[in-house]
Every structure is written in C-alpha cells, then in structure tokens.
C-alpha cells in the first residue's frame, strides 16, 4: 500500500487511529518548547504518566505499614510478583505458570542457562546469531568457559551470507542440523537489536528440538513489540527486559518464561534462592530446597517493589490496548516510515534500510545503514527534535512505537531526512 506523504494525510491517519488516545498517557521530553518526536522506544520506552502514582502508592504503603506492608494494603508486597503474572502471560502467549517477573535480563539469562545449558563432552555447542547483543555474547562465552569448554569450538554463530544483511531462516535451520547432536543449546534473539530482523522462532525451536538441543530466546526487542506465542512455539525458556518496548523505566525488571514441560522438574539443576522455594514452606526456614512449580521456582529474591510497581502500571496499558491491536497499528506506522524514508533518500543513497522488507520478519524498528554522513544526519535530527538511536559504526535505528507515536511523527522524520539530504 502507498501512503500519501503529506502532513494533512498523516494527520488524517492519526484521526482515524483507534489507539490515538494512548499517546496522552505518556510523558514526552521537550525540545525548544515542543514535544520531541521520540523514535527510540526500542532503547528506553517513554514514561507512562500512571507510574508516578504507582510509585507514590508504594512509598505510602511503606510509610504507613513499615514491615507490615508485606501483608497489608491493596497489594501486599509478599505476593507482588504474582500481580504481574496474568498480564505477562497474555503479552508473550504463555500459560500463567510459565512466566515470572524477576531480576534483570542478563541475570535471568544466566539463571536459565544454569538449568538449560548442560554441556557434555559430546554435546556442548551453542548455536546463536552472529552479532548478538553484546551482553548475550558475553553471557554465552562465560557460560561456555564456566563449564570448561572453549568458546572458539563451542559457539557456532549463524551469519548473513556475503553481501546480505539479515539471516536466512533456511541457513539457521541448516546449521542447527549440520551440528546435530553436538548442539546443547540453540539461543537466539527474538528481534535482532541491530538489524531489526524478527526470527522465525517456531521453526528455530523445532529445528533445535529435532537435534535434541534445548532452545532459548532473548526477547528484549520482541516483548511488547510483536505478539508472541511462546507456549505454542515451545522453546524451553525465554527472557526479556521491561524498559524497552515495555516502558517500565530504566533498569526495569526482567520477565522469564520456562515451558510447561519443565514446570515440575525439581531435579533440574538451578541456582536457587528462598523466593523460588515452595511458598507454603518458605518461612519455615528449613534446610532442603523444594522449588515452586513452574517459572516461579527460578526466583531468587523477594520482589523489587518499586520496579515491579512501575512495570505493573505499564502492563496495565498493554492490557488495555491489546498487543494484537498494537501490532495492527505498528504494521502501518512502520510501512509509512519505510515509505517516507525511501522517498527522502530517492536515488541519493545516503542510506540503505537493512531491516527486512517483509513485515512478518520485523517489528516496528527500521535500521538504516548510512554512508559517512550518517552521524551528521543523526545530529541534524536531534537538533530538530527527533530522538532516534545511533549504533556504531554507522547505523541509525528508528522505532515508531504504536502506543505513543503518531503518523505525524513519522511524516516529520521523513521531512527532516529529506531536507538533510537535499
Ligand atoms: C537491551 C538488551 C540487553 C540488556 O540486558 P540487561 O541485563 O537488561 O542490561 C540484553 N540483551 C539484549 C538482546 C538486549 O537487547
């Protein structure tokens, strides 16, 4: 579909947008007295206005009840993680028992790998995407070493073919098959942070399981960006953060998914803490760890109440808007962005969009691989009130987020890029 690339047309699209009111629920930074055009929700989502009150409520609860806040008030702290479960399960397509909010993302990645990366001399490899987010690369490398293996031999990276920017699903599946029963774990991002490519998580899961490996996903750039069906797709585990598309604030808590098939597996090795212990016995303070059923059995500590309260306020918005509705708008916003960028670029080739053109292989992010004027373009946009994201050496990432970005935002970005190029 072709959009009309005018301000009037963009405003008309905003008028017809059934989700337009959600924009009002967010706080926008200001630039020269006006709200910025914020296309950086893939890095840090904007602040939902409701979070301030949610935090104040917990401060009041603490002030009023002290330690009794664990048992009193509207949301006693003792059970706080449970208040997030139903919404989290809906968001990622899981059963409630399969999800828990805890810790931060990289911590959870390690906790999951403690259980699901169990290398043996014959089966010790990890198949992952080349160019994964650095924290994931370091986590894999250190896990491999921790078990006494050599990352050079144990880590198998799937890279794009020469002259290509993104991975072909067939190549991912083929490499998993080629390494066969030497693969202990297949570990992929959901959406690659750099290219914006959304992988076929179901096919990757099937291929991993076919060779007898465990399968895990880092959904940092997928959760809140795309509808997911984790239970049906069937990976063994997944982890994600809440401060990117999920708008829960800097350093916000992480979500973890453990598939139902591992729900009642007390024999699975894990790093345990008291909050993962059977809650009926948690306060008996006895020896002998007995995990909770399901994902809750991987918890270590009692909930970080302020971070969880912010996350809950944000999840309420996702629940009200609906991830499927958000995806519908997201497809339109991103297609519009793609069009205005291509029209601005024309035949000048200041940049090339390396994100897949197929909408089913991407979320809302578009990544522009620029020539040596890229940083100047990025700075020009910033001077004109557009917040995007710069990745060395020469990529600009734009993420029009359906909860709070408008077609007018996107149109404006196209205008500025065009003006810079001309
Ligand atoms: C943002 C991101 C992280 C960040 O990890 P933290 O532990 O939350 O700091 C890790 N992995 C991926 C893929 C990310 O996109």
Coordinates of C-alpha atoms and ligand atoms in Angstrom, one line a residue:
X1 CA 0.0 0.0 0.0
X2 CA 1.2 3.5 -0.8
X3 CA 0.5 6.3 1.7
X4 CA 0.1 9.9 0.8
X5 CA 3.2 11.6 2.1
X6 CA 1.7 14.9 3.3
X7 CA 1.0 16.4 6.7
X8 CA -2.7 16.5 6.0
X9 CA -2.8 12.8 5.1
X10 CA -0.6 11.9 8.2
X11 CA -3.0 13.9 10.4
X12 CA -6.0 12.2 8.9
X13 CA -4.4 8.8 9.7
X14 CA -3.9 9.9 13.3
X15 CA -7.6 11.0 13.4
X16 CA -8.7 7.5 12.3
X17 CA -6.3 5.7 14.6
X18 CA -8.3 3.8 17.3
X19 CA -5.3 3.8 19.6
X20 CA -4.5 7.6 19.3
X21 CA -5.6 8.4 22.9
X22 CA -2.8 6.3 24.4
X23 CA -0.3 8.9 23.3
X24 CA -1.8 11.1 26.0
X25 CA -0.8 8.6 28.7
X26 CA 2.9 9.2 28.2
X27 CA 5.3 11.9 29.2
X28 CA 7.4 13.3 26.3
X29 CA 10.7 15.1 26.8
X30 CA 10.6 18.6 25.4
X31 CA 12.8 20.2 22.8
X32 CA 12.6 24.0 22.2
X33 CA 9.2 24.2 23.9
X34 CA 7.7 21.3 21.9
X35 CA 7.4 17.5 22.5
X36 CA 10.2 15.6 20.8
X37 CA 9.5 13.1 18.1
X38 CA 10.5 10.1 20.1
X39 CA 11.5 7.1 17.9
X40 CA 13.7 5.5 20.5
X41 CA 11.3 3.2 22.3
X42 CA 13.4 0.2 21.4
X43 CA 16.1 1.6 23.7
X44 CA 14.2 3.2 26.5
X45 CA 10.4 3.4 26.3
X46 CA 8.7 6.7 27.4
X47 CA 7.3 7.2 30.8
X48 CA 3.6 6.2 31.4
X49 CA 2.0 9.0 33.4
X50 CA 0.5 6.4 35.7
X51 CA 3.8 5.2 37.0
X52 CA 4.4 8.2 39.2
X53 CA 1.2 7.5 41.3
X54 CA 2.0 3.7 41.4
X55 CA 5.4 4.6 42.9
X56 CA 3.9 7.0 45.4
X57 CA 1.4 4.3 46.4
X58 CA 4.2 2.0 47.4
X59 CA 6.1 4.8 49.3
X60 CA 2.9 5.4 51.2
X61 CA 2.4 1.7 51.9
X62 CA 6.0 1.6 53.3
X63 CA 5.4 4.8 55.3
X64 CA 2.1 3.6 56.7
X65 CA 2.9 0.0 57.4
X66 CA 6.7 -0.5 57.6
X67 CA 7.4 -4.2 57.5
X68 CA 3.7 -5.0 57.7
X69 CA 3.5 -3.8 54.1
X70 CA 4.4 -7.3 53.2
X71 CA 0.9 -8.4 54.4
X72 CA -1.3 -5.3 54.4
X73 CA -2.7 -2.8 51.9
X74 CA -4.2 -3.3 48.5
X75 CA -1.2 -5.1 47.0
X76 CA 0.8 -6.8 49.9
X77 CA 4.4 -7.0 48.9
X78 CA 4.7 -10.6 49.8
X79 CA 2.9 -11.7 46.7
X80 CA 4.0 -8.9 44.4
X81 CA 5.4 -10.9 41.6
X82 CA 2.0 -12.7 41.2
X83 CA 0.3 -9.4 40.4
X84 CA 2.2 -9.3 37.2
X85 CA 1.7 -12.9 36.1
X86 CA -1.6 -12.9 34.2
X87 CA -0.7 -9.8 32.1
X88 CA 2.8 -11.1 31.4
X89 CA 1.4 -14.4 30.2
X90 CA -1.0 -12.7 27.9
X91 CA 1.7 -10.5 26.5
X92 CA 4.0 -13.3 25.5
X93 CA 1.5 -16.0 24.8
X94 CA 2.2 -18.2 27.7
X95 CA 0.4 -20.1 30.5
X96 CA 0.5 -18.2 33.8
X97 CA 2.5 -20.9 35.3
X98 CA 5.2 -20.5 32.6
X99 CA 6.1 -16.8 33.4
X100 CA 7.6 -14.9 36.3
X101 CA 9.0 -11.3 36.6
X102 CA 12.3 -11.2 38.5
X103 CA 15.8 -9.8 38.4
X104 CA 17.2 -8.2 35.3
X105 CA 17.6 -9.7 31.8
X106 CA 21.2 -10.8 31.8
X107 CA 20.9 -12.3 35.3
X108 CA 17.9 -14.3 34.1
X109 CA 19.8 -15.4 31.0
X110 CA 22.4 -16.9 33.3
X111 CA 19.8 -18.5 35.6
X112 CA 18.1 -20.1 32.6
X113 CA 21.4 -21.3 31.2
X114 CA 22.3 -22.8 34.6
X115 CA 19.4 -25.1 34.0
X116 CA 19.2 -25.5 30.3
X117 CA 22.8 -25.3 29.1
X118 CA 24.2 -28.6 30.5
X119 CA 27.1 -29.4 28.1
X120 CA 28.8 -32.8 27.9
X121 CA 32.0 -33.7 26.0
X122 CA 29.8 -34.9 23.1
X123 CA 27.1 -32.3 23.2
X124 CA 28.4 -28.9 24.2
X125 CA 27.8 -26.4 21.4
X126 CA 25.6 -23.2 21.4
X127 CA 24.2 -22.1 18.1
X128 CA 23.4 -18.4 18.1
X129 CA 23.1 -15.4 15.8
X130 CA 26.3 -13.6 14.8
X131 CA 26.2 -10.0 16.0
X132 CA 24.0 -10.8 19.0
X133 CA 23.7 -8.1 21.6
X134 CA 27.0 -7.9 23.5
X135 CA 25.6 -8.9 26.9
X136 CA 24.3 -12.1 25.3
X137 CA 27.7 -12.8 23.6
X138 CA 29.4 -12.3 27.0
X139 CA 26.9 -14.5 28.8
X140 CA 27.4 -17.3 26.2
X141 CA 31.1 -17.1 26.2
X142 CA 31.4 -17.0 30.0
X143 CA 28.9 -19.9 30.4
X144 CA 31.0 -22.0 28.0
X145 CA 34.2 -21.2 29.9
X146 CA 32.4 -21.9 33.2
X147 CA 31.8 -25.4 32.1
X148 CA 35.4 -25.8 31.0
X149 CA 34.9 -25.6 27.2
X150 CA 36.5 -23.3 24.6
X151 CA 34.2 -20.7 23.1
X152 CA 36.1 -21.0 19.8
X153 CA 34.8 -24.5 19.5
X154 CA 31.6 -24.4 21.4
X155 CA 30.0 -21.2 20.0
X156 CA 28.6 -21.6 16.5
X157 CA 27.4 -18.3 15.0
X158 CA 25.0 -18.0 12.2
X159 CA 26.0 -15.1 10.0
X160 CA 24.3 -13.4 6.9
X161 CA 25.6 -14.6 3.6
X162 CA 28.2 -12.5 1.9
X163 CA 26.6 -9.3 0.6
X164 CA 23.5 -9.8 2.7
X165 CA 22.4 -8.0 5.9
X166 CA 20.0 -10.5 7.5
X167 CA 19.9 -14.2 8.3
X168 CA 18.0 -16.6 6.1
X169 CA 15.8 -18.9 8.1
X170 CA 16.9 -21.8 5.9
X171 CA 20.6 -21.1 6.9
X172 CA 19.7 -21.1 10.6
X173 CA 17.9 -24.4 10.3
X174 CA 20.6 -25.9 8.2
X175 CA 23.4 -25.0 10.6
X176 CA 21.5 -26.5 13.5
X177 CA 21.0 -29.7 11.6
X178 CA 24.7 -29.8 10.4
X179 CA 25.9 -29.6 14.0
X180 CA 23.3 -32.1 15.0
X181 CA 23.8 -33.9 18.3
X182 CA 26.8 -31.8 19.3
X183 CA 24.4 -28.9 19.9
X184 CA 23.4 -28.4 23.6
X185 CA 21.6 -25.1 23.2
X186 CA 20.1 -23.0 20.4
X187 CA 20.0 -19.4 21.7
X188 CA 18.6 -16.7 19.6
X189 CA 17.3 -13.1 20.0
X190 CA 13.6 -12.7 19.0
X191 CA 14.3 -9.4 17.1
X192 CA 17.9 -8.6 16.4
X193 CA 18.7 -5.3 18.1
X194 CA 20.9 -4.1 15.2
X195 CA 19.0 -5.2 12.1
X196 CA 15.5 -5.3 13.5
X197 CA 15.1 -8.8 12.0
X198 CA 12.4 -10.9 13.7
X199 CA 13.4 -14.5 13.5
X200 CA 11.0 -17.5 12.9
X201 CA 11.0 -18.6 16.5
X202 CA 8.8 -21.6 15.9
X203 CA 10.9 -23.1 13.2
X204 CA 14.1 -22.5 15.2
X205 CA 12.5 -24.2 18.1
X206 CA 11.5 -27.2 16.1
X207 CA 15.0 -27.5 14.5
X208 CA 16.7 -27.2 17.9
X209 CA 14.5 -29.9 19.4
X210 CA 14.9 -32.1 16.4
X211 CA 18.6 -32.4 17.1
X212 CA 17.9 -32.9 20.8
X213 CA 19.1 -29.5 21.9
X214 CA 17.4 -27.1 24.3
X215 CA 16.1 -23.8 22.9
X216 CA 16.1 -20.4 24.5
X217 CA 15.3 -16.9 23.3
X218 CA 16.2 -13.4 24.4
X219 CA 13.1 -11.3 23.6
X220 CA 14.5 -7.9 24.7
X221 CA 13.4 -6.4 21.4
X222 CA 10.4 -8.6 20.8
X223 CA 8.4 -8.3 24.1
X224 CA 5.8 -5.6 23.7
X225 CA 6.8 -5.1 20.1
X226 CA 5.2 -8.2 18.5
X227 CA 2.6 -10.7 19.6
X228 CA 4.4 -13.9 20.7
X229 CA 3.1 -17.4 21.2
X230 CA 5.8 -18.8 23.5
X231 CA 3.7 -21.8 24.8
X232 CA 2.8 -23.0 21.3
X233 CA 6.2 -22.3 19.8
X234 CA 7.6 -24.4 22.5
X235 CA 11.1 -23.1 23.4
X236 CA 12.5 -24.3 26.7
X237 CA 13.0 -20.8 28.1
X238 CA 12.9 -17.2 27.2
X239 CA 13.9 -13.9 28.9
X240 CA 13.3 -10.3 28.2
X241 CA 13.6 -6.8 29.8
X242 CA 10.8 -4.3 30.5
X243 CA 12.4 -0.9 29.9
X244 CA 12.5 -1.0 26.0
X245 CA 9.1 -1.5 24.4
X246 CA 7.5 -2.3 27.8
X247 CA 8.1 1.2 29.1
X248 CA 8.8 0.3 32.7
X249 CA 11.7 2.6 33.3
X250 CA 15.5 2.4 33.3
X251 CA 16.8 -0.8 34.7
X252 CA 13.2 -2.2 34.9
X253 CA 12.7 -5.8 35.8
X254 CA 13.0 -8.8 33.5
X255 CA 10.5 -11.4 32.6
X256 CA 11.3 -15.1 32.3
X257 CA 9.5 -18.0 30.6
X258 CA 10.0 -21.6 31.3
X259 CA 7.9 -24.0 29.3
X260 CA 5.3 -26.1 31.0
X261 CA 7.2 -29.3 30.2
X262 CA 9.7 -28.2 32.8
X263 CA 7.2 -27.0 35.3
X264 CA 7.5 -29.9 37.7
X265 CA 11.2 -30.8 37.4
X266 CA 12.7 -30.4 40.8
X267 CA 15.7 -32.4 39.7
X268 CA 16.7 -29.7 37.1
X269 CA 19.9 -28.1 38.3
X270 CA 19.4 -24.5 39.1
X271 CA 20.7 -21.7 41.2
X272 CA 18.2 -21.4 44.0
X273 CA 17.0 -18.8 46.4
X274 CA 14.3 -18.6 49.1
X275 CA 11.7 -17.0 46.8
X276 CA 11.9 -20.0 44.5
X277 CA 11.2 -22.3 47.4
X278 CA 7.8 -23.8 47.9
X279 CA 5.8 -20.9 49.2
X280 CA 3.9 -22.9 51.8
X281 CA 7.2 -23.7 53.5
X282 CA 9.2 -20.5 52.6
X283 CA 9.0 -19.1 56.1
X284 CA 9.7 -22.3 57.9
X285 CA 13.3 -21.5 57.1
X286 CA 14.2 -25.2 56.8
X287 CA 17.0 -27.0 55.0
X288 CA 16.4 -28.7 51.6
X289 CA 15.3 -26.6 48.6
X290 CA 12.0 -27.6 47.1
X291 CA 11.1 -25.4 44.1
X292 CA 7.8 -23.9 43.4
X293 CA 6.1 -25.4 40.3
X294 CA 6.6 -23.5 37.1
X295 CA 8.7 -20.4 36.4
X296 CA 8.3 -19.2 40.0
X297 CA 10.7 -21.9 41.0
X298 CA 13.6 -20.0 39.5
X299 CA 13.1 -16.9 41.7
X300 CA 15.9 -15.9 43.9
X301 CA 14.8 -12.9 46.0
X302 CA 11.8 -11.1 47.2
X303 CA 10.4 -8.6 44.7
X304 CA 11.9 -5.2 43.9
X305 CA 8.7 -3.5 44.8
X306 CA 9.3 -0.1 43.2
X307 CA 10.5 -1.5 39.9
X308 CA 7.6 -4.0 39.9
X309 CA 5.1 -1.3 40.6
X310 CA 6.3 0.7 37.7
X311 CA 6.2 -2.4 35.5
X312 CA 2.6 -3.2 36.6
X313 CA 1.4 0.3 35.7
X314 CA 2.9 -0.1 32.3
X315 CA 1.5 -3.6 31.8
X316 CA -2.0 -2.3 32.6
X317 CA -1.6 -0.1 29.5
X318 CA -0.6 -3.0 27.3
X319 CA -3.6 -5.0 28.6
X320 CA -6.0 -2.2 27.8
X321 CA -4.6 -1.5 24.3
X322 CA -4.1 -5.2 23.4
X323 CA -0.9 -6.4 21.7
X324 CA -2.8 -7.5 18.6
X325 CA -4.3 -4.0 18.2
X326 CA -0.9 -2.5 18.7
X327 CA 0.6 -4.8 16.1
X328 CA -2.0 -3.7 13.5
X329 CA -1.1 -0.1 14.0
X330 CA 2.6 -0.9 14.2
X331 CA 2.5 -2.5 10.7
X332 CA 1.0 0.7 9.3
X333 CA 3.3 3.1 11.1
X334 CA 6.4 1.1 10.1
X335 CA 5.3 0.8 6.5
X336 CA 4.7 4.6 6.4
X337 CA 8.1 5.2 7.9
X338 CA 9.7 2.9 5.3
X339 CA 8.0 4.8 2.6
X340 CA 8.8 8.3 3.7
X341 CA 12.5 7.3 4.3
X342 CA 12.7 5.8 0.8
X343 CA 11.2 8.9 -0.7
X344 CA 13.6 11.1 1.2
X345 CA 16.6 9.0 0.1
X346 CA 15.5 8.9 -3.5
X347 CA 18.4 7.9 -5.7
X348 CA 20.9 9.7 -3.4
X349 CA 21.7 6.5 -1.5
X350 CA 22.7 8.2 1.8
X351 CA 21.5 5.0 3.4
X352 CA 20.1 1.6 2.9
X353 CA 17.4 0.0 5.1
X354 CA 18.9 -3.3 6.4
X355 CA 15.8 -4.4 8.2
X356 CA 13.8 -7.0 6.3
X357 CA 11.2 -5.5 3.9
X358 CA 8.8 -8.4 4.7
X359 CA 6.6 -7.1 7.6
X360 CA 6.3 -10.6 9.1
X361 CA 10.1 -10.6 9.6
X362 CA 10.3 -7.4 11.6
X363 CA 8.6 -5.5 14.4
X364 CA 8.4 -1.7 14.4
X365 CA 12.1 -0.9 14.1
X366 CA 13.9 0.1 10.9
X367 CA 17.7 0.2 10.8
X368 CA 19.4 2.5 8.3
X369 CA 23.0 1.6 7.3
X370 CA 24.4 5.0 6.3
X371 CA 27.4 6.3 4.5
X372 CA 29.9 8.6 6.3
X373 CA 27.2 11.3 6.6
X374 CA 25.2 9.1 9.0
X375 CA 26.3 10.7 12.2
X376 CA 25.7 14.2 10.7
X377 CA 22.2 13.1 9.8
X378 CA 21.6 11.8 13.3
X379 CA 22.8 15.0 14.8
X380 CA 20.7 17.1 12.5
X381 CA 17.6 15.1 13.5
X382 CA 18.5 15.6 17.2
X383 CA 18.8 19.4 16.7
X384 CA 15.4 19.3 15.2
X385 CA 13.7 17.5 18.0
X386 CA 13.9 13.9 16.7
X387 CA 15.2 11.3 19.1
X388 CA 16.4 8.2 17.3
X389 CA 19.2 5.8 18.2
X390 CA 22.8 5.7 16.9
X391 CA 24.8 2.5 16.8
X392 CA 28.5 2.5 15.8
X393 CA 29.8 2.4 13.3
X394 CA 27.1 3.7 11.0
X395 CA 23.5 2.6 11.8
X396 CA 20.6 4.8 12.7
X397 CA 17.7 2.9 14.3
X398 CA 14.1 4.3 14.3
X399 CA 11.3 2.7 16.2
X400 CA 7.9 4.2 15.7
X401 CA 6.0 2.7 18.7
X402 CA 2.3 2.2 18.2
X403 CA 1.4 3.2 21.8
X404 CA 2.7 6.7 21.6
X405 CA 4.0 7.5 18.1
X406 CA 1.8 9.2 15.5
X407 CA 1.8 9.2 11.8
X408 CA 2.6 12.9 12.1
X409 CA 5.8 11.9 14.0
X410 CA 6.8 9.6 11.1
X411 CA 5.9 12.2 8.4
X412 CA 8.1 14.7 10.2
X413 CA 11.1 12.4 10.3
X414 CA 10.7 11.9 6.6
X415 CA 10.6 15.6 6.0
X416 CA 13.8 16.2 8.1
X417 CA 15.7 13.4 6.4
X418 CA 14.7 14.7 3.0
X419 CA 15.8 18.2 4.0
X420 CA 19.2 17.0 5.2
X421 CA 19.8 15.0 2.0
X422 CA 18.9 17.9 -0.3
Ligands
LIG1 C1 18.8 -4.5 26.0 C2 19.3 -5.9 25.9 C3 20.0 -6.5 26.9 C4 20.3 -5.7 28.2 O1 20.5 -6.5 29.3 P1 20.3 -6.0 30.8 O2 20.7 -7.2 31.6 O3 18.9 -5.6 30.9 O4 21.2 -4.8 31.0 C5 20.5 -7.8 26.8 N1 20.2 -8.5 25.6 C6 19.6 -7.9 24.6 C7 19.3 -8.7 23.4 C8 19.1 -6.6 24.7 O5 18.5 -6.0 23.6

